[in-house]
Amino acid sequence: MAIREILVAPDPRLRQVSRPVEKVDDSLRALMDDMLETMYAAPGIGLAAIQVGVPLRVIVMDISGEADARQPRCFVNPEILDPSEETAVYEEGCLSVPDYYDEVERPARCRIRYLDYDGEEKIEDAEGLLATCIQHEMDHLNGVLFIDHLSRLKRDRILRRLKKEQRLAAAS
Ligand code: K1U
Ligand code: ZN
């Protein structure tokens, strides 16, 4: 297993639409293992493959909040079904938008259809943090960042700050 580099906005690779996985095999499981290790090290509660530069429809997640009782989860080719009319607001962060958190409103509940780590099809009802996190990660698979849900003023300010930090880091 290996910790991979996480892409930071405004890296244009984060704007790609990821392609479906054809087969859940050992090489995909190696990618998911690396993604989990990268997510735990960051630390974060979710990660989409495109955040480590791989444009495949793969998400890993652990929303347990338990460092000594991890509950890693993998979602391959996930689909969101039946998003609720009712919405919920959650203060989101993103490993590709470091050091910024803001409130985003999304459907409060949804159903998720996906393949798991072993390639088994699953259907699951999601609410609370699971619903928020899966929708945030699904956005990544479609080239969308959580800052796209904010005002243009806020988004431009964040992107300016990130560009400046990257300029300074490259110069040092
Ligand atoms: O970049 C990502 O997609 C990961 C992101 C997931 C997420 C967080 C909050 C709402 C929706 C989606 C993160 O994990 S940001 C870091 C974070 O939330 C966290 C870090 C350490 C402990 C607890 C939470
Ligand atoms: Zn994110």
Short mmCIF file of C-alpha atoms and ligand atoms in Angstrom, two decimals:
data_model
loop_
_atom_site.label_atom_id
_atom_site.label_comp_id
_atom_site.label_asym_id
_atom_site.label_seq_id
_atom_site.Cartn_x
_atom_site.Cartn_y
_atom_site.Cartn_z
CA MET A 1 0.00 0.00 0.00
CA ALA A 2 1.15 3.56 -0.62
CA ILE A 3 0.18 7.08 0.22
CA ARG A 4 -0.48 8.98 -3.01
CA GLU A 5 -0.31 12.72 -3.68
CA ILE A 6 -3.68 14.50 -3.42
CA LEU A 7 -4.38 16.99 -6.22
CA VAL A 8 -5.21 20.52 -5.05
CA ALA A 9 -7.56 22.98 -6.80
CA PRO A 10 -7.36 24.60 -9.31
CA ASP A 11 -5.60 21.55 -10.82
CA PRO A 12 -7.52 21.00 -14.11
CA ARG A 13 -7.47 17.21 -13.60
CA LEU A 14 -10.05 17.69 -10.83
CA ARG A 15 -12.50 18.94 -13.50
CA GLN A 16 -12.47 15.67 -15.49
CA VAL A 17 -15.52 13.42 -15.58
CA SER A 18 -14.31 10.02 -14.33
CA ARG A 19 -15.06 6.89 -16.37
CA PRO A 20 -16.80 3.74 -15.14
CA VAL A 21 -14.76 0.79 -13.88
CA GLU A 22 -15.07 -2.25 -16.17
CA LYS A 23 -13.96 -4.91 -13.69
CA VAL A 24 -13.31 -5.06 -9.95
CA ASP A 25 -9.99 -6.92 -9.95
CA ASP A 26 -6.81 -7.01 -7.88
CA SER A 27 -5.36 -3.92 -9.56
CA LEU A 28 -8.51 -1.94 -8.68
CA ARG A 29 -8.35 -3.29 -5.11
CA ALA A 30 -4.71 -2.10 -4.93
CA LEU A 31 -5.90 1.39 -5.98
CA MET A 32 -8.66 1.31 -3.31
CA ASP A 33 -6.13 0.19 -0.66
CA ASP A 34 -3.84 3.11 -1.60
CA MET A 35 -6.79 5.53 -1.55
CA LEU A 36 -7.79 4.37 1.94
CA GLU A 37 -4.24 4.75 3.22
CA THR A 38 -4.05 8.22 1.63
CA MET A 39 -7.41 9.22 3.14
CA TYR A 40 -6.49 8.03 6.65
CA ALA A 41 -3.11 9.79 6.47
CA ALA A 42 -4.56 13.12 5.28
CA PRO A 43 -6.74 12.76 7.46
CA GLY A 44 -10.15 12.75 5.81
CA ILE A 45 -13.44 10.86 5.81
CA GLY A 46 -13.71 10.33 2.04
CA LEU A 47 -11.68 10.36 -1.17
CA ALA A 48 -12.49 10.04 -4.87
CA ALA A 49 -9.99 8.41 -7.24
CA ILE A 50 -9.62 11.57 -9.32
CA GLN A 51 -8.22 13.31 -6.21
CA VAL A 52 -5.16 11.04 -6.60
CA GLY A 53 -5.15 11.61 -10.37
CA VAL A 54 -7.01 8.44 -11.43
CA PRO A 55 -10.14 9.23 -13.51
CA LEU A 56 -12.17 6.16 -12.48
CA ARG A 57 -15.57 6.10 -10.72
CA VAL A 58 -14.23 4.92 -7.37
CA ILE A 59 -14.78 6.37 -3.88
CA VAL A 60 -13.45 5.32 -0.47
CA MET A 61 -14.89 6.47 2.83
CA ASP A 62 -14.79 5.99 6.59
CA ILE A 63 -17.29 8.09 8.52
CA SER A 64 -16.97 6.07 11.75
CA GLY A 65 -14.70 8.63 13.41
CA GLU A 66 -13.06 5.72 15.24
CA ALA A 67 -9.27 5.59 14.78
CA ASP A 68 -9.06 2.26 16.65
CA ALA A 69 -12.13 0.66 15.02
CA ARG A 70 -11.91 1.67 11.39
CA GLN A 71 -14.84 1.02 9.05
CA PRO A 72 -13.36 1.45 5.55
CA ARG A 73 -15.87 1.42 2.72
CA CYS A 74 -15.43 1.33 -1.06
CA PHE A 75 -17.93 2.40 -3.70
CA VAL A 76 -17.26 1.41 -7.32
CA ASN A 77 -19.45 2.91 -10.10
CA PRO A 78 -21.75 4.47 -7.47
CA GLU A 79 -25.12 5.88 -8.51
CA ILE A 80 -27.38 8.14 -6.45
CA LEU A 81 -31.04 7.15 -6.63
CA ASP A 82 -34.14 8.87 -5.22
CA PRO A 83 -32.59 12.01 -3.68
CA SER A 84 -35.03 13.43 -1.12
CA GLU A 85 -36.83 16.74 -1.58
CA GLU A 86 -35.89 17.58 1.98
CA THR A 87 -32.42 19.09 2.23
CA ALA A 88 -29.77 19.27 4.94
CA VAL A 89 -26.96 21.74 5.47
CA TYR A 90 -23.54 20.44 6.49
CA GLU A 91 -20.22 22.21 6.95
CA GLU A 92 -18.06 20.48 4.33
CA GLY A 93 -14.34 20.38 3.75
CA CYS A 94 -12.28 18.90 0.92
CA LEU A 95 -8.78 17.49 0.82
CA SER A 96 -8.38 19.15 -2.60
CA VAL A 97 -9.37 22.55 -1.13
CA PRO A 98 -7.19 22.58 1.99
CA ASP A 99 -8.02 24.63 5.09
CA TYR A 100 -11.46 25.78 3.99
CA TYR A 101 -14.84 24.69 5.35
CA ASP A 102 -18.25 26.06 4.43
CA GLU A 103 -21.92 25.12 4.56
CA VAL A 104 -23.44 23.25 1.59
CA GLU A 105 -27.10 22.32 1.17
CA ARG A 106 -27.86 18.94 -0.41
CA PRO A 107 -30.67 16.35 -0.39
CA ALA A 108 -30.92 14.99 3.17
CA ARG A 109 -31.36 11.36 2.08
CA CYS A 110 -30.68 9.23 -0.96
CA ARG A 111 -30.24 5.63 -2.05
CA ILE A 112 -26.83 4.47 -3.30
CA ARG A 113 -26.28 1.65 -5.80
CA TYR A 114 -22.65 0.53 -6.15
CA LEU A 115 -20.19 -2.33 -6.35
CA ASP A 116 -18.22 -3.02 -3.17
CA TYR A 117 -14.55 -3.98 -2.68
CA ASP A 118 -15.35 -7.54 -3.82
CA GLY A 119 -17.39 -6.43 -6.84
CA GLU A 120 -20.75 -7.33 -5.21
CA GLU A 121 -23.70 -5.08 -6.12
CA LYS A 122 -25.19 -3.27 -3.12
CA ILE A 123 -28.11 -0.91 -2.62
CA GLU A 124 -28.18 1.16 0.54
CA ASP A 125 -30.25 3.98 2.02
CA ALA A 126 -28.14 6.94 3.13
CA GLU A 127 -28.84 9.81 5.49
CA GLY A 128 -26.82 12.15 7.70
CA LEU A 129 -23.07 12.25 7.12
CA LEU A 130 -23.14 9.23 4.76
CA ALA A 131 -25.62 11.03 2.45
CA THR A 132 -23.58 14.25 2.56
CA CYS A 133 -20.24 12.55 2.02
CA ILE A 134 -21.39 10.30 -0.85
CA GLN A 135 -22.90 13.30 -2.66
CA HIS A 136 -19.68 15.32 -2.14
CA GLU A 137 -17.60 12.42 -3.51
CA MET A 138 -20.03 11.81 -6.43
CA ASP A 139 -19.51 15.46 -7.34
CA HIS A 140 -15.76 14.73 -7.63
CA LEU A 141 -16.52 11.92 -10.11
CA ASN A 142 -18.33 14.50 -12.24
CA GLY A 143 -15.61 17.16 -11.99
CA VAL A 144 -17.49 19.26 -9.43
CA LEU A 145 -15.96 20.69 -6.22
CA PHE A 146 -17.91 21.70 -3.11
CA ILE A 147 -16.85 25.31 -3.66
CA ASP A 148 -18.95 25.23 -6.86
CA HIS A 149 -21.99 25.20 -4.54
CA LEU A 150 -20.88 28.52 -2.97
CA SER A 151 -21.20 32.06 -4.30
CA ARG A 152 -18.88 33.10 -7.13
CA LEU A 153 -17.32 35.67 -4.78
CA LYS A 154 -16.36 33.00 -2.21
CA ARG A 155 -15.19 30.53 -4.86
CA ASP A 156 -12.97 33.06 -6.62
CA ARG A 157 -11.48 34.19 -3.30
CA ILE A 158 -10.61 30.58 -2.33
CA LEU A 159 -9.12 29.79 -5.75
CA ARG A 160 -7.03 32.99 -5.67
CA ARG A 161 -5.67 32.00 -2.24
CA LEU A 162 -4.83 28.46 -3.39
CA LYS A 163 -3.07 29.74 -6.55
CA LYS A 164 -1.04 32.18 -4.46
CA GLU A 165 -0.01 29.42 -2.01
CA GLN A 166 1.07 27.21 -4.92
CA ARG A 167 3.08 30.08 -6.48
CA LEU A 168 4.85 30.72 -3.17
CA ALA A 169 5.54 27.00 -2.64
CA ALA A 170 6.98 26.67 -6.16
CA ALA A 171 9.26 29.69 -5.60
CA SER A 172 10.68 28.47 -2.29
O1 K1U B 1 -11.87 15.77 -0.17
C1 K1U B 1 -12.71 14.95 0.15
O2 K1U B 1 -13.53 14.56 -0.65
C2 K1U B 1 -12.72 14.44 1.56
C3 K1U B 1 -13.60 15.26 2.50
C4 K1U B 1 -14.94 14.58 2.62
C5 K1U B 1 -16.07 15.36 3.18
C6 K1U B 1 -15.96 16.03 4.39
C7 K1U B 1 -17.04 16.72 4.90
C8 K1U B 1 -18.23 16.72 4.23
C9 K1U B 1 -18.34 16.08 3.03
C10 K1U B 1 -17.26 15.37 2.51
C11 K1U B 1 -12.88 15.32 3.83
O3 K1U B 1 -12.63 14.32 4.43
S1 K1U B 1 -12.42 16.88 4.44
C12 K1U B 1 -11.69 16.51 6.02
C13 K1U B 1 -12.68 16.14 7.07
O4 K1U B 1 -13.87 16.30 6.90
C14 K1U B 1 -12.21 15.55 8.35
C15 K1U B 1 -10.87 15.42 8.63
C16 K1U B 1 -10.46 14.87 9.83
C17 K1U B 1 -11.39 14.44 10.75
C18 K1U B 1 -12.72 14.57 10.49
C19 K1U B 1 -13.13 15.12 9.29
ZN ZN B 2 -13.62 16.72 -1.76
#
